[in-house]
Amino acid sequence: MSRTLHFRSLQYAGQGPGPRLIVTGAVHGNETAGTRGIGRVMAQLDSGKLAIVNGSVTFVPVVNPLAYANGARAGDRNLNRNLFPKADPQDFEDRVANWLCPLLAAHDVLLDLHSFNSPGEPFVMVGPRDNDGPLEPFHREREERALARVLGVRRFVDGWLRTYGAGVQRRLRDDRELETVLRYGVGTTEFMRTTGGYALTLECGQHDDPQAPDVATRAILNTLAHLGLVDAPRPEPVARDRMEVLSMCEVHDKRADGDTFSRPWTSFDRVRGGDEIGRRADGTPVVAGSDAVILFPDSAARAGSEWYYLARENPDF
Ligand SMILES: [Zn+2]
C-alpha cells in the first residue's frame, strides 16, 4: 500500500521579496492539529480572505501519509529521527526523507506542528544558542526565539539535542559511534538548522484537544504576520513575566526493563530535590537531585534508552 502513497506540498508566493516559510503537519500521523490548522489557513488564502504579498509559504498538511492513513505515530519508523536523505532508502520514512529534506533545504524558516499524548498546555521547542560547536552549530538564535515568542503560547523548552547527545555519549563506550548515534537525534527542526535555516516545533496540545487546531491556526497566522508575508500588524511577543522557559539538562535512562516510575508522571510535573521519581528493578529509589521539571517520561522505555528528562527553569531566553 505504501508504494502508492504520494507526497504533497502547496505553495503560495507573493509578488514582493521575503522569507520562504514552510509549515508542516502530521510528521507523526496521529498528530492532526497541524493538518487541520493548515487546512483552515489555506481556506482563507483560497477564498481571498488572506493574501501572501511577500516571500512565500509552502504547506505540507501531511508529511507522513502512511502513518496518517494508519492513524499511527509512525509508518515503518519514527520519521523525526535520523532524518537525512538516503542514497539507498530502506523503509517508507527514508523515502519521505528523500522528498522532504530537499524541500526543507529550499526554505528559510520551518514551523513544524505536532501534538502530544497526555493533557497539558501547548509549548514550543526551540533550538540551541548561537554556537560553533560540533554538535549543533547555529547562528540564527535571535530570529528563531523572536518567532517563538509570537506563536501565541507561553511555555518554551530548549536544549533537546544537547541533552540527548550527552545521554548518547554516556551510553557509548566507543567515541567513533557517537556521530552515527547523534544523527539519530536529528528530526525536522534539527535538519532545517543544518541547512542554514531556523525552525520551531510547536506542540499544539493533547492529540484530541478540540483547541489544538485553534492553537495551530493562530501560530500559522501569527508567523505569516511576523515574517511580513501578509499585510497584517506584527503580533506582540508574549510578555517576559508570562513566559515559562525550561532548559532540558539531564536525561535518565532505564537500566532494566523493570525500572518503574513511582507515580504516573506527565510532562511538566514538578519535583523537589529528594523526591522519589521511580525505583530501579532491584528496588533502589531513583531520586531527584534538585528541584526540576519532568519532561517526556516514557514508562514503556526499554533498558538502555531514555526513561525521562529533567529540565530547570531558565529566566534567560
Ligand atoms: Zn510529534
PDB file of C-alpha atoms and ligand atoms in Angstrom:
ATOM      1  CA  MET A   1       0.000   0.000   0.000  1.00  0.00           C
ATOM      2  CA  SER A   2       2.776   2.458   0.899  1.00  0.00           C
ATOM      3  CA  ARG A   3       4.155   2.330  -2.684  1.00  0.00           C
ATOM      4  CA  THR A   4       1.051   4.115  -3.989  1.00  0.00           C
ATOM      5  CA  LEU A   5       1.133   6.989  -1.475  1.00  0.00           C
ATOM      6  CA  HIS A   6       2.387  10.243  -2.914  1.00  0.00           C
ATOM      7  CA  PHE A   7       3.823  13.291  -1.144  1.00  0.00           C
ATOM      8  CA  ARG A   8       2.071  16.643  -1.412  1.00  0.00           C
ATOM      9  CA  SER A   9       3.027  20.280  -0.815  1.00  0.00           C
ATOM     10  CA  LEU A  10       1.289  23.516  -1.840  1.00  0.00           C
ATOM     11  CA  GLN A  11       2.999  26.857  -2.246  1.00  0.00           C
ATOM     12  CA  TYR A  12       1.658  30.415  -2.205  1.00  0.00           C
ATOM     13  CA  ALA A  13       4.155  33.055  -3.366  1.00  0.00           C
ATOM     14  CA  GLY A  14       3.785  36.807  -3.028  1.00  0.00           C
ATOM     15  CA  GLN A  15       4.973  39.384  -5.527  1.00  0.00           C
ATOM     16  CA  GLY A  16       7.383  41.066  -3.108  1.00  0.00           C
ATOM     17  CA  PRO A  17      10.639  39.727  -1.666  1.00  0.00           C
ATOM     18  CA  GLY A  18      10.564  37.938   1.673  1.00  0.00           C
ATOM     19  CA  PRO A  19      11.449  34.773   3.538  1.00  0.00           C
ATOM     20  CA  ARG A  20      10.466  31.327   2.329  1.00  0.00           C
ATOM     21  CA  LEU A  21       8.399  29.714   5.086  1.00  0.00           C
ATOM     22  CA  ILE A  22       7.405  26.045   5.236  1.00  0.00           C
ATOM     23  CA  VAL A  23       4.669  24.787   7.588  1.00  0.00           C
ATOM     24  CA  THR A  24       4.382  21.058   8.229  1.00  0.00           C
ATOM     25  CA  GLY A  25       1.730  18.862   9.843  1.00  0.00           C
ATOM     26  CA  ALA A  26       1.417  15.155  10.669  1.00  0.00           C
ATOM     27  CA  VAL A  27       5.118  14.340  10.788  1.00  0.00           C
ATOM     28  CA  HIS A  28       3.613  11.921  13.306  1.00  0.00           C
ATOM     29  CA  GLY A  29       0.489  10.513  11.662  1.00  0.00           C
ATOM     30  CA  ASN A  30      -1.778  10.681  14.721  1.00  0.00           C
ATOM     31  CA  GLU A  31      -0.958  14.361  15.351  1.00  0.00           C
ATOM     32  CA  THR A  32      -3.517  16.133  13.178  1.00  0.00           C
ATOM     33  CA  ALA A  33      -3.932  19.550  14.863  1.00  0.00           C
ATOM     34  CA  GLY A  34      -1.399  20.991  12.416  1.00  0.00           C
ATOM     35  CA  THR A  35      -3.107  19.378   9.424  1.00  0.00           C
ATOM     36  CA  ARG A  36      -6.378  20.990  10.461  1.00  0.00           C
ATOM     37  CA  GLY A  37      -4.802  24.368  11.188  1.00  0.00           C
ATOM     38  CA  ILE A  38      -3.083  24.317   7.780  1.00  0.00           C
ATOM     39  CA  GLY A  39      -6.438  23.472   6.156  1.00  0.00           C
ATOM     40  CA  ARG A  40      -8.095  26.471   7.793  1.00  0.00           C
ATOM     41  CA  VAL A  41      -5.371  28.899   6.735  1.00  0.00           C
ATOM     42  CA  MET A  42      -5.350  27.516   3.167  1.00  0.00           C
ATOM     43  CA  ALA A  43      -9.139  28.028   3.052  1.00  0.00           C
ATOM     44  CA  GLN A  44      -8.583  31.701   3.956  1.00  0.00           C
ATOM     45  CA  LEU A  45      -5.939  32.038   1.234  1.00  0.00           C
ATOM     46  CA  ASP A  46      -8.037  30.220  -1.377  1.00  0.00           C
ATOM     47  CA  SER A  47     -11.126  32.340  -0.638  1.00  0.00           C
ATOM     48  CA  GLY A  48      -9.160  35.576  -0.937  1.00  0.00           C
ATOM     49  CA  LYS A  49      -9.733  36.494   2.704  1.00  0.00           C
ATOM     50  CA  LEU A  50      -5.960  36.387   3.203  1.00  0.00           C
ATOM     51  CA  ALA A  51      -3.200  37.048   0.639  1.00  0.00           C
ATOM     52  CA  ILE A  52       0.520  36.332   0.570  1.00  0.00           C
ATOM     53  CA  VAL A  53       2.155  39.588  -0.513  1.00  0.00           C
ATOM     54  CA  ASN A  54       5.850  38.941   0.227  1.00  0.00           C
ATOM     55  CA  GLY A  55       8.046  35.863   0.199  1.00  0.00           C
ATOM     56  CA  SER A  56       6.300  32.520   0.104  1.00  0.00           C
ATOM     57  CA  VAL A  57       4.700  29.887   2.268  1.00  0.00           C
ATOM     58  CA  THR A  58       4.688  26.185   1.500  1.00  0.00           C
ATOM     59  CA  PHE A  59       2.229  23.948   3.319  1.00  0.00           C
ATOM     60  CA  VAL A  60       2.700  20.225   3.820  1.00  0.00           C
ATOM     61  CA  PRO A  61      -0.559  19.217   5.522  1.00  0.00           C
ATOM     62  CA  VAL A  62       0.530  15.587   5.905  1.00  0.00           C
ATOM     63  CA  VAL A  63       4.262  14.908   5.946  1.00  0.00           C
ATOM     64  CA  ASN A  64       3.926  11.185   6.665  1.00  0.00           C
ATOM     65  CA  PRO A  65       0.968   9.861   4.616  1.00  0.00           C
ATOM     66  CA  LEU A  66       1.482   6.226   5.672  1.00  0.00           C
ATOM     67  CA  ALA A  67       1.355   6.998   9.391  1.00  0.00           C
ATOM     68  CA  TYR A  68      -1.553   9.391   8.751  1.00  0.00           C
ATOM     69  CA  ALA A  69      -3.529   6.741   6.837  1.00  0.00           C
ATOM     70  CA  ASN A  70      -3.000   4.347   9.744  1.00  0.00           C
ATOM     71  CA  GLY A  71      -3.795   6.944  12.418  1.00  0.00           C
ATOM     72  CA  ALA A  72      -0.455   5.987  13.946  1.00  0.00           C
ATOM     73  CA  ARG A  73       2.601   7.887  15.164  1.00  0.00           C
ATOM     74  CA  ALA A  74       4.932   6.181  12.662  1.00  0.00           C
ATOM     75  CA  GLY A  75       4.742   4.196   9.435  1.00  0.00           C
ATOM     76  CA  ASP A  76       7.767   1.889   9.359  1.00  0.00           C
ATOM     77  CA  ARG A  77       9.629   4.026  11.938  1.00  0.00           C
ATOM     78  CA  ASN A  78       9.687   7.463  13.619  1.00  0.00           C
ATOM     79  CA  LEU A  79      10.218   9.979  10.800  1.00  0.00           C
ATOM     80  CA  ASN A  80      11.531  12.532  13.298  1.00  0.00           C
ATOM     81  CA  ARG A  81      14.772  10.605  13.918  1.00  0.00           C
ATOM     82  CA  ASN A  82      17.751  10.114  11.604  1.00  0.00           C
ATOM     83  CA  LEU A  83      16.098  12.467   9.120  1.00  0.00           C
ATOM     84  CA  PHE A  84      18.589  12.713   6.262  1.00  0.00           C
ATOM     85  CA  PRO A  85      18.444  11.953   2.541  1.00  0.00           C
ATOM     86  CA  LYS A  86      19.437   8.317   1.931  1.00  0.00           C
ATOM     87  CA  ALA A  87      21.167   7.042  -1.208  1.00  0.00           C
ATOM     88  CA  ASP A  88      19.651   3.636  -0.589  1.00  0.00           C
ATOM     89  CA  PRO A  89      16.260   4.128   1.125  1.00  0.00           C
ATOM     90  CA  GLN A  90      15.328   1.168   3.308  1.00  0.00           C
ATOM     91  CA  ASP A  91      11.844   1.999   4.548  1.00  0.00           C
ATOM     92  CA  PHE A  92       8.903   4.324   3.951  1.00  0.00           C
ATOM     93  CA  GLU A  93      10.295   7.090   6.173  1.00  0.00           C
ATOM     94  CA  ASP A  94      13.579   7.035   4.205  1.00  0.00           C
ATOM     95  CA  ARG A  95      11.507   7.731   1.084  1.00  0.00           C
ATOM     96  CA  VAL A  96       9.673  10.560   2.865  1.00  0.00           C
ATOM     97  CA  ALA A  97      13.078  11.974   3.873  1.00  0.00           C
ATOM     98  CA  ASN A  98      14.337  11.888   0.272  1.00  0.00           C
ATOM     99  CA  TRP A  99      11.413  14.097  -0.701  1.00  0.00           C
ATOM    100  CA  LEU A 100      11.217  16.230   2.454  1.00  0.00           C
ATOM    101  CA  CYS A 101      14.881  17.103   3.095  1.00  0.00           C
ATOM    102  CA  PRO A 102      15.483  18.900  -0.247  1.00  0.00           C
ATOM    103  CA  LEU A 103      12.141  20.658   0.229  1.00  0.00           C
ATOM    104  CA  LEU A 104      13.179  21.909   3.699  1.00  0.00           C
ATOM    105  CA  ALA A 105      16.559  22.990   2.337  1.00  0.00           C
ATOM    106  CA  ALA A 106      14.788  25.203  -0.225  1.00  0.00           C
ATOM    107  CA  HIS A 107      13.204  27.233   2.607  1.00  0.00           C
ATOM    108  CA  ASP A 108      14.407  29.676   5.277  1.00  0.00           C
ATOM    109  CA  VAL A 109      12.024  29.032   8.171  1.00  0.00           C
ATOM    110  CA  LEU A 110      10.187  25.902   9.356  1.00  0.00           C
ATOM    111  CA  LEU A 111       7.133  25.778  11.619  1.00  0.00           C
ATOM    112  CA  ASP A 112       6.526  22.098  12.448  1.00  0.00           C
ATOM    113  CA  LEU A 113       3.167  21.392  14.114  1.00  0.00           C
ATOM    114  CA  HIS A 114       2.760  18.452  16.498  1.00  0.00           C
ATOM    115  CA  SER A 115       0.537  17.361  19.401  1.00  0.00           C
ATOM    116  CA  PHE A 116       1.132  15.164  22.442  1.00  0.00           C
ATOM    117  CA  ASN A 117      -0.326  12.268  24.360  1.00  0.00           C
ATOM    118  CA  SER A 118      -1.296  13.422  27.850  1.00  0.00           C
ATOM    119  CA  PRO A 119      -3.366  16.510  28.682  1.00  0.00           C
ATOM    120  CA  GLY A 120      -1.398  19.725  29.018  1.00  0.00           C
ATOM    121  CA  GLU A 121      -0.583  23.197  27.843  1.00  0.00           C
ATOM    122  CA  PRO A 122       0.899  23.854  24.373  1.00  0.00           C
ATOM    123  CA  PHE A 123       4.637  24.514  24.203  1.00  0.00           C
ATOM    124  CA  VAL A 124       7.396  25.373  21.740  1.00  0.00           C
ATOM    125  CA  MET A 125      10.675  23.519  21.356  1.00  0.00           C
ATOM    126  CA  VAL A 126      13.419  25.968  20.376  1.00  0.00           C
ATOM    127  CA  GLY A 127      16.921  25.258  19.124  1.00  0.00           C
ATOM    128  CA  PRO A 128      20.310  25.918  20.653  1.00  0.00           C
ATOM    129  CA  ARG A 129      22.025  29.187  21.432  1.00  0.00           C
ATOM    130  CA  ASP A 130      24.263  30.566  18.710  1.00  0.00           C
ATOM    131  CA  ASN A 131      27.392  28.427  18.722  1.00  0.00           C
ATOM    132  CA  ASP A 132      30.162  26.950  16.579  1.00  0.00           C
ATOM    133  CA  GLY A 133      30.306  23.644  18.443  1.00  0.00           C
ATOM    134  CA  PRO A 134      30.462  20.235  16.743  1.00  0.00           C
ATOM    135  CA  LEU A 135      27.024  19.013  17.837  1.00  0.00           C
ATOM    136  CA  GLU A 136      24.641  21.637  16.516  1.00  0.00           C
ATOM    137  CA  PRO A 137      26.293  24.805  15.190  1.00  0.00           C
ATOM    138  CA  PHE A 138      23.758  27.610  14.813  1.00  0.00           C
ATOM    139  CA  HIS A 139      23.665  31.341  14.118  1.00  0.00           C
ATOM    140  CA  ARG A 140      20.002  32.329  13.989  1.00  0.00           C
ATOM    141  CA  GLU A 141      19.065  32.183  17.662  1.00  0.00           C
ATOM    142  CA  ARG A 142      17.646  35.713  17.775  1.00  0.00           C
ATOM    143  CA  GLU A 143      15.352  35.266  14.783  1.00  0.00           C
ATOM    144  CA  GLU A 144      14.242  31.823  15.964  1.00  0.00           C
ATOM    145  CA  ARG A 145      13.447  32.935  19.505  1.00  0.00           C
ATOM    146  CA  ALA A 146      11.701  36.109  18.285  1.00  0.00           C
ATOM    147  CA  LEU A 147       9.381  33.931  16.202  1.00  0.00           C
ATOM    148  CA  ALA A 148       8.820  31.552  19.140  1.00  0.00           C
ATOM    149  CA  ARG A 149       7.548  34.459  21.250  1.00  0.00           C
ATOM    150  CA  VAL A 150       4.777  35.417  18.808  1.00  0.00           C
ATOM    151  CA  LEU A 151       3.261  31.973  18.234  1.00  0.00           C
ATOM    152  CA  GLY A 152       0.626  32.522  20.936  1.00  0.00           C
ATOM    153  CA  VAL A 153       1.987  30.185  23.608  1.00  0.00           C
ATOM    154  CA  ARG A 154       3.878  30.960  26.827  1.00  0.00           C
ATOM    155  CA  ARG A 155       5.812  27.761  27.520  1.00  0.00           C
ATOM    156  CA  PHE A 156       9.235  27.174  25.926  1.00  0.00           C
ATOM    157  CA  VAL A 157      11.697  24.297  26.089  1.00  0.00           C
ATOM    158  CA  ASP A 158      15.263  24.273  24.788  1.00  0.00           C
ATOM    159  CA  GLY A 159      18.296  22.026  24.999  1.00  0.00           C
ATOM    160  CA  TRP A 160      16.920  18.834  23.469  1.00  0.00           C
ATOM    161  CA  LEU A 161      19.737  17.733  21.170  1.00  0.00           C
ATOM    162  CA  ARG A 162      22.417  18.803  23.687  1.00  0.00           C
ATOM    163  CA  THR A 163      20.781  16.738  26.442  1.00  0.00           C
ATOM    164  CA  TYR A 164      20.047  13.800  24.173  1.00  0.00           C
ATOM    165  CA  GLY A 165      23.665  13.947  22.922  1.00  0.00           C
ATOM    166  CA  ALA A 166      25.044  13.873  26.469  1.00  0.00           C
ATOM    167  CA  GLY A 167      22.965  10.769  27.174  1.00  0.00           C
ATOM    168  CA  VAL A 168      24.191   9.102  23.996  1.00  0.00           C
ATOM    169  CA  GLN A 169      27.793   9.924  24.844  1.00  0.00           C
ATOM    170  CA  ARG A 170      27.431   8.367  28.287  1.00  0.00           C
ATOM    171  CA  ARG A 171      25.979   5.162  26.857  1.00  0.00           C
ATOM    172  CA  LEU A 172      28.623   4.707  24.188  1.00  0.00           C
ATOM    173  CA  ARG A 173      31.868   3.041  25.028  1.00  0.00           C
ATOM    174  CA  ASP A 174      33.400   3.904  21.674  1.00  0.00           C
ATOM    175  CA  ASP A 175      33.502   7.564  20.584  1.00  0.00           C
ATOM    176  CA  ARG A 176      33.606   6.547  16.935  1.00  0.00           C
ATOM    177  CA  GLU A 177      29.958   5.553  17.171  1.00  0.00           C
ATOM    178  CA  LEU A 178      28.984   8.956  18.501  1.00  0.00           C
ATOM    179  CA  GLU A 179      28.336  10.679  15.193  1.00  0.00           C
ATOM    180  CA  THR A 180      26.223   7.792  13.941  1.00  0.00           C
ATOM    181  CA  VAL A 181      24.067   7.804  17.030  1.00  0.00           C
ATOM    182  CA  LEU A 182      23.798  11.588  17.178  1.00  0.00           C
ATOM    183  CA  ARG A 183      22.493  11.577  13.626  1.00  0.00           C
ATOM    184  CA  TYR A 184      19.671   9.525  15.081  1.00  0.00           C
ATOM    185  CA  GLY A 185      18.656  12.579  17.134  1.00  0.00           C
ATOM    186  CA  VAL A 186      18.063  14.684  14.023  1.00  0.00           C
ATOM    187  CA  GLY A 187      14.439  15.399  13.105  1.00  0.00           C
ATOM    188  CA  THR A 188      12.772  18.114  11.031  1.00  0.00           C
ATOM    189  CA  THR A 189      13.952  21.138  13.017  1.00  0.00           C
ATOM    190  CA  GLU A 190      17.497  19.846  13.543  1.00  0.00           C
ATOM    191  CA  PHE A 191      17.785  19.071   9.822  1.00  0.00           C
ATOM    192  CA  MET A 192      16.425  22.536   8.937  1.00  0.00           C
ATOM    193  CA  ARG A 193      19.106  24.171  11.076  1.00  0.00           C
ATOM    194  CA  THR A 194      21.839  22.176   9.256  1.00  0.00           C
ATOM    195  CA  THR A 195      20.735  23.857   6.014  1.00  0.00           C
ATOM    196  CA  GLY A 196      21.212  27.393   7.364  1.00  0.00           C
ATOM    197  CA  GLY A 197      17.549  27.941   8.244  1.00  0.00           C
ATOM    198  CA  TYR A 198      15.809  28.175  11.588  1.00  0.00           C
ATOM    199  CA  ALA A 199      12.957  26.070  12.883  1.00  0.00           C
ATOM    200  CA  LEU A 200      10.448  25.589  15.681  1.00  0.00           C
ATOM    201  CA  THR A 201       8.422  22.610  16.820  1.00  0.00           C
ATOM    202  CA  LEU A 202       5.055  23.704  18.187  1.00  0.00           C
ATOM    203  CA  GLU A 203       3.320  21.108  20.351  1.00  0.00           C
ATOM    204  CA  CYS A 204      -0.276  22.324  19.982  1.00  0.00           C
ATOM    205  CA  GLY A 205      -1.878  20.389  22.864  1.00  0.00           C
ATOM    206  CA  GLN A 206      -3.207  16.920  23.535  1.00  0.00           C
ATOM    207  CA  HIS A 207      -3.907  14.923  20.331  1.00  0.00           C
ATOM    208  CA  ASP A 208      -7.706  15.144  20.711  1.00  0.00           C
ATOM    209  CA  ASP A 209      -7.961  18.560  22.395  1.00  0.00           C
ATOM    210  CA  PRO A 210     -10.533  20.483  20.319  1.00  0.00           C
ATOM    211  CA  GLN A 211      -8.493  23.657  20.931  1.00  0.00           C
ATOM    212  CA  ALA A 212      -5.283  22.212  19.457  1.00  0.00           C
ATOM    213  CA  PRO A 213      -6.244  23.073  15.824  1.00  0.00           C
ATOM    214  CA  ASP A 214      -7.007  26.642  17.030  1.00  0.00           C
ATOM    215  CA  VAL A 215      -3.513  26.823  18.556  1.00  0.00           C
ATOM    216  CA  ALA A 216      -2.050  25.658  15.214  1.00  0.00           C
ATOM    217  CA  THR A 217      -4.136  28.134  13.202  1.00  0.00           C
ATOM    218  CA  ARG A 218      -3.180  31.101  15.378  1.00  0.00           C
ATOM    219  CA  ALA A 219       0.502  30.129  15.248  1.00  0.00           C
ATOM    220  CA  ILE A 220       0.473  29.965  11.428  1.00  0.00           C
ATOM    221  CA  LEU A 221      -1.355  33.311  11.087  1.00  0.00           C
ATOM    222  CA  ASN A 222       0.984  34.971  13.607  1.00  0.00           C
ATOM    223  CA  THR A 223       4.027  33.563  11.768  1.00  0.00           C
ATOM    224  CA  LEU A 224       2.769  34.930   8.434  1.00  0.00           C
ATOM    225  CA  ALA A 225       2.266  38.362  10.033  1.00  0.00           C
ATOM    226  CA  HIS A 226       5.557  38.329  11.966  1.00  0.00           C
ATOM    227  CA  LEU A 227       7.567  37.493   8.841  1.00  0.00           C
ATOM    228  CA  GLY A 228       5.712  40.111   6.782  1.00  0.00           C
ATOM    229  CA  LEU A 229       4.261  37.560   4.356  1.00  0.00           C
ATOM    230  CA  VAL A 230       0.758  39.010   4.802  1.00  0.00           C
ATOM    231  CA  ASP A 231      -0.399  42.609   5.248  1.00  0.00           C
ATOM    232  CA  ALA A 232      -1.231  42.483   8.951  1.00  0.00           C
ATOM    233  CA  PRO A 233       0.074  44.122  12.123  1.00  0.00           C
ATOM    234  CA  ARG A 234       3.091  42.367  13.648  1.00  0.00           C
ATOM    235  CA  PRO A 235       1.905  40.269  16.609  1.00  0.00           C
ATOM    236  CA  GLU A 236       3.089  41.302  20.063  1.00  0.00           C
ATOM    237  CA  PRO A 237       5.608  38.925  21.647  1.00  0.00           C
ATOM    238  CA  VAL A 238       4.443  37.208  24.829  1.00  0.00           C
ATOM    239  CA  ALA A 239       5.459  39.276  27.869  1.00  0.00           C
ATOM    240  CA  ARG A 240       8.573  38.101  29.715  1.00  0.00           C
ATOM    241  CA  ASP A 241       6.726  37.716  33.013  1.00  0.00           C
ATOM    242  CA  ARG A 242       4.197  35.376  31.422  1.00  0.00           C
ATOM    243  CA  MET A 243       6.860  33.127  29.872  1.00  0.00           C
ATOM    244  CA  GLU A 244       7.813  29.791  31.342  1.00  0.00           C
ATOM    245  CA  VAL A 245      11.229  28.841  29.981  1.00  0.00           C
ATOM    246  CA  LEU A 246      12.679  25.423  30.664  1.00  0.00           C
ATOM    247  CA  SER A 247      16.099  24.156  29.680  1.00  0.00           C
ATOM    248  CA  MET A 248      16.486  20.406  29.407  1.00  0.00           C
ATOM    249  CA  CYS A 249      19.558  19.422  31.344  1.00  0.00           C
ATOM    250  CA  GLU A 250      19.509  15.715  32.216  1.00  0.00           C
ATOM    251  CA  VAL A 251      18.368  12.532  30.548  1.00  0.00           C
ATOM    252  CA  HIS A 252      17.940   9.424  32.653  1.00  0.00           C
ATOM    253  CA  ASP A 253      17.945   6.019  31.011  1.00  0.00           C
ATOM    254  CA  LYS A 254      16.221   2.867  32.066  1.00  0.00           C
ATOM    255  CA  ARG A 255      18.863   0.401  33.210  1.00  0.00           C
ATOM    256  CA  ALA A 256      16.479  -2.548  33.201  1.00  0.00           C
ATOM    257  CA  ASP A 257      13.071  -3.070  31.630  1.00  0.00           C
ATOM    258  CA  GLY A 258      11.760  -3.486  35.180  1.00  0.00           C
ATOM    259  CA  ASP A 259      12.649   0.070  36.306  1.00  0.00           C
ATOM    260  CA  THR A 260       9.331   1.704  37.229  1.00  0.00           C
ATOM    261  CA  PHE A 261       8.006   5.187  37.967  1.00  0.00           C
ATOM    262  CA  SER A 262       6.700   5.834  41.484  1.00  0.00           C
ATOM    263  CA  ARG A 263       3.899   7.975  40.042  1.00  0.00           C
ATOM    264  CA  PRO A 264       2.253   8.243  36.610  1.00  0.00           C
ATOM    265  CA  TRP A 265       4.344  11.295  35.666  1.00  0.00           C
ATOM    266  CA  THR A 266       3.339  13.601  32.866  1.00  0.00           C
ATOM    267  CA  SER A 267       5.484  16.235  31.186  1.00  0.00           C
ATOM    268  CA  PHE A 268       5.921  19.472  33.187  1.00  0.00           C
ATOM    269  CA  ASP A 269       5.240  17.804  36.545  1.00  0.00           C
ATOM    270  CA  ARG A 270       7.452  19.445  39.158  1.00  0.00           C
ATOM    271  CA  VAL A 271       9.690  17.536  41.548  1.00  0.00           C
ATOM    272  CA  ARG A 272      11.611  18.799  44.576  1.00  0.00           C
ATOM    273  CA  GLY A 273      15.156  17.736  45.332  1.00  0.00           C
ATOM    274  CA  GLY A 274      14.900  14.422  47.200  1.00  0.00           C
ATOM    275  CA  ASP A 275      11.543  13.414  45.707  1.00  0.00           C
ATOM    276  CA  GLU A 276      11.352   9.811  44.576  1.00  0.00           C
ATOM    277  CA  ILE A 277      10.824   9.614  40.817  1.00  0.00           C
ATOM    278  CA  GLY A 278      10.979   5.860  40.433  1.00  0.00           C
ATOM    279  CA  ARG A 279      12.576   2.598  41.511  1.00  0.00           C
ATOM    280  CA  ARG A 280      15.216   0.529  39.810  1.00  0.00           C
ATOM    281  CA  ALA A 281      14.250  -3.082  39.138  1.00  0.00           C
ATOM    282  CA  ASP A 282      16.265  -4.084  42.253  1.00  0.00           C
ATOM    283  CA  GLY A 283      14.253  -1.676  44.436  1.00  0.00           C
ATOM    284  CA  THR A 284      16.802   1.160  44.607  1.00  0.00           C
ATOM    285  CA  PRO A 285      14.960   4.505  44.709  1.00  0.00           C
ATOM    286  CA  VAL A 286      15.634   6.975  41.885  1.00  0.00           C
ATOM    287  CA  VAL A 287      15.582  10.414  43.452  1.00  0.00           C
ATOM    288  CA  ALA A 288      15.597  13.950  42.009  1.00  0.00           C
ATOM    289  CA  GLY A 289      18.951  15.602  42.769  1.00  0.00           C
ATOM    290  CA  SER A 290      17.380  19.066  42.949  1.00  0.00           C
ATOM    291  CA  ASP A 291      14.177  20.924  42.095  1.00  0.00           C
ATOM    292  CA  ALA A 292      13.312  20.195  38.471  1.00  0.00           C
ATOM    293  CA  VAL A 293      10.584  19.622  35.908  1.00  0.00           C
ATOM    294  CA  ILE A 294       9.969  16.193  34.379  1.00  0.00           C
ATOM    295  CA  LEU A 295       9.720  16.001  30.597  1.00  0.00           C
ATOM    296  CA  PHE A 296       8.767  13.183  28.222  1.00  0.00           C
ATOM    297  CA  PRO A 297       8.509  10.375  30.796  1.00  0.00           C
ATOM    298  CA  ASP A 298       8.292   7.040  28.980  1.00  0.00           C
ATOM    299  CA  SER A 299       7.164   4.222  31.233  1.00  0.00           C
ATOM    300  CA  ALA A 300       7.379   1.835  28.248  1.00  0.00           C
ATOM    301  CA  ALA A 301      11.066   2.632  27.506  1.00  0.00           C
ATOM    302  CA  ARG A 302      13.394  -0.348  27.139  1.00  0.00           C
ATOM    303  CA  ALA A 303      16.594  -0.895  29.100  1.00  0.00           C
ATOM    304  CA  GLY A 304      19.365   1.404  27.841  1.00  0.00           C
ATOM    305  CA  SER A 305      17.095   4.029  26.327  1.00  0.00           C
ATOM    306  CA  GLU A 306      15.674   7.335  27.559  1.00  0.00           C
ATOM    307  CA  TRP A 307      13.319   6.966  30.536  1.00  0.00           C
ATOM    308  CA  TYR A 308      12.715  10.641  31.394  1.00  0.00           C
ATOM    309  CA  TYR A 309      14.320  14.044  31.036  1.00  0.00           C
ATOM    310  CA  LEU A 310      14.755  16.732  33.688  1.00  0.00           C
ATOM    311  CA  ALA A 311      14.596  20.435  32.925  1.00  0.00           C
ATOM    312  CA  ARG A 312      15.152  23.536  35.025  1.00  0.00           C
ATOM    313  CA  GLU A 313      13.677  26.991  34.824  1.00  0.00           C
ATOM    314  CA  ASN A 314      15.882  29.329  32.889  1.00  0.00           C
ATOM    315  CA  PRO A 315      14.898  33.009  33.076  1.00  0.00           C
ATOM    316  CA  ASP A 316      17.319  33.736  30.255  1.00  0.00           C
ATOM    317  CA  PHE A 317      15.620  33.331  26.856  1.00  0.00           C
TER     318      PHE A 317
HETATM  319 ZN    ZN B   1       5.013  14.643  17.232  1.00  0.00          ZN
END
